[in-house]
mmCIF file of C-alpha atoms in Angstrom:
data_model
loop_
_atom_site.group_PDB
_atom_site.id
_atom_site.type_symbol
_atom_site.label_atom_id
_atom_site.label_comp_id
_atom_site.label_asym_id
_atom_site.label_seq_id
_atom_site.Cartn_x
_atom_site.Cartn_y
_atom_site.Cartn_z
ATOM 1 C CA UNK A 285 -50.664 56.314 -39.125
ATOM 2 C CA UNK A 286 -52.154 54.137 -41.847
ATOM 3 C CA UNK A 287 -52.601 55.181 -45.427
ATOM 4 C CA UNK A 288 -56.082 53.636 -45.476
ATOM 5 C CA UNK A 289 -58.703 52.903 -42.813
ATOM 6 C CA UNK A 290 -61.294 50.317 -43.896
ATOM 7 C CA UNK A 291 -64.772 50.701 -42.444
ATOM 8 C CA UNK A 292 -67.072 47.695 -42.692
ATOM 9 C CA UNK A 293 -69.693 45.643 -40.891
ATOM 10 C CA UNK A 294 -68.465 42.410 -39.340
ATOM 11 C CA UNK A 295 -70.631 40.437 -41.800
ATOM 12 C CA UNK A 296 -68.398 41.808 -44.581
ATOM 13 C CA UNK A 297 -65.128 40.819 -42.929
ATOM 14 C CA UNK A 298 -64.025 38.550 -45.788
ATOM 15 C CA UNK A 299 -64.478 41.384 -48.296
ATOM 16 C CA UNK A 300 -62.646 43.851 -46.047
ATOM 17 C CA UNK A 301 -59.759 41.416 -45.581
ATOM 18 C CA UNK A 302 -59.429 40.844 -49.340
ATOM 19 C CA UNK A 303 -59.482 44.610 -49.905
ATOM 20 C CA UNK A 304 -56.815 45.104 -47.237
ATOM 21 C CA UNK A 305 -54.614 42.458 -48.858
ATOM 22 C CA UNK A 306 -54.961 44.126 -52.280
ATOM 23 C CA UNK A 307 -54.104 47.551 -50.874
ATOM 24 C CA UNK A 308 -51.090 46.175 -48.998
ATOM 25 C CA UNK A 309 -49.901 44.483 -52.193
ATOM 26 C CA UNK A 310 -49.865 47.983 -53.727
ATOM 27 C CA UNK A 311 -47.585 49.177 -50.918
ATOM 28 C CA UNK A 312 -50.182 50.944 -48.765
ATOM 29 C CA UNK A 313 -50.502 50.577 -45.015
ATOM 30 C CA UNK A 314 -53.986 49.515 -43.972
ATOM 31 C CA UNK A 315 -55.893 49.614 -40.697
ATOM 32 C CA UNK A 316 -59.033 47.673 -40.022
ATOM 33 C CA UNK A 317 -60.328 46.203 -36.803
ATOM 34 C CA UNK A 318 -58.494 42.924 -37.367
ATOM 35 C CA UNK A 319 -55.678 44.801 -35.599
ATOM 36 C CA UNK A 320 -57.564 45.019 -32.286
ATOM 37 C CA UNK A 321 -56.414 42.606 -29.588
ATOM 38 C CA UNK A 322 -58.595 41.147 -26.840
ATOM 39 C CA UNK A 323 -58.884 43.461 -23.865
ATOM 40 C CA UNK A 324 -58.073 46.644 -25.770
ATOM 41 C CA UNK A 325 -60.391 49.644 -25.624
ATOM 42 C CA UNK A 326 -61.737 49.104 -29.156
ATOM 43 C CA UNK A 327 -63.781 52.303 -29.517
ATOM 44 C CA UNK A 328 -60.793 54.523 -28.656
ATOM 45 C CA UNK A 329 -58.521 52.534 -30.967
ATOM 46 C CA UNK A 330 -60.978 52.876 -33.849
ATOM 47 C CA UNK A 331 -61.434 56.598 -33.266
ATOM 48 C CA UNK A 332 -57.669 57.157 -33.153
ATOM 49 C CA UNK A 333 -57.020 55.036 -36.250
ATOM 50 C CA UNK A 334 -59.798 56.821 -38.139
ATOM 51 C CA UNK A 335 -58.416 60.235 -37.199
ATOM 52 C CA UNK A 336 -54.836 59.248 -38.040
ATOM 53 C CA UNK A 337 -55.572 57.644 -41.412
ATOM 54 C CA UNK A 338 -54.921 59.468 -44.659
ATOM 55 C CA UNK A 339 -57.979 57.973 -46.398
ATOM 56 C CA UNK A 340 -61.065 55.928 -45.552
ATOM 57 C CA UNK A 341 -62.671 53.253 -47.686
ATOM 58 C CA UNK A 342 -66.149 52.110 -46.689
ATOM 59 C CA UNK A 343 -67.295 48.626 -47.668
ATOM 60 C CA UNK A 344 -70.911 49.402 -48.456
ATOM 61 C CA UNK A 345 -73.311 46.472 -48.439
ATOM 62 C CA UNK A 346 -76.933 45.824 -47.570
ATOM 63 C CA UNK A 347 -75.716 44.986 -44.068
ATOM 64 C CA UNK A 348 -73.290 47.863 -43.567
ATOM 65 C CA UNK A 349 -75.792 50.592 -44.439
ATOM 66 C CA UNK A 350 -77.722 49.486 -41.343
ATOM 67 C CA UNK A 351 -74.689 49.880 -39.075
ATOM 68 C CA UNK A 352 -74.565 53.084 -37.045
ATOM 69 C CA UNK A 353 -70.796 52.582 -36.618
ATOM 70 C CA UNK A 354 -70.150 52.342 -40.360
ATOM 71 C CA UNK A 355 -72.351 55.359 -41.072
ATOM 72 C CA UNK A 356 -70.571 57.384 -38.348
ATOM 73 C CA UNK A 357 -67.142 56.430 -39.686
ATOM 74 C CA UNK A 358 -68.227 57.385 -43.207
ATOM 75 C CA UNK A 359 -69.611 60.706 -41.976
ATOM 76 C CA UNK A 360 -66.379 61.467 -40.130
ATOM 77 C CA UNK A 361 -64.344 60.611 -43.219
ATOM 78 C CA UNK A 362 -66.527 62.797 -45.432
ATOM 79 C CA UNK A 363 -66.337 65.740 -43.010
ATOM 80 C CA UNK A 364 -62.538 65.451 -42.893
ATOM 81 C CA UNK A 365 -62.060 64.989 -46.680
ATOM 82 C CA UNK A 366 -60.797 61.410 -46.284
ATOM 83 C CA UNK A 367 -63.643 59.464 -47.882
#
């Protein structure tokens, strides 16, 4: 289980990676899709990591608001008091 799940659109990967590094420097465990290996069932891994995380941070940008995945992850986090 990670302390923080980071939701973002691939276009914002650099921002998400910097955020993850900052959170880790503060001693938190962080999950974002950089952890997915080739050949893994990515949608199940994301769903499990999202459910298991203590908190969710969404990297909102002009690009991410258009992403159905980011909006769904944010909705899940809000509904489960993790956002």
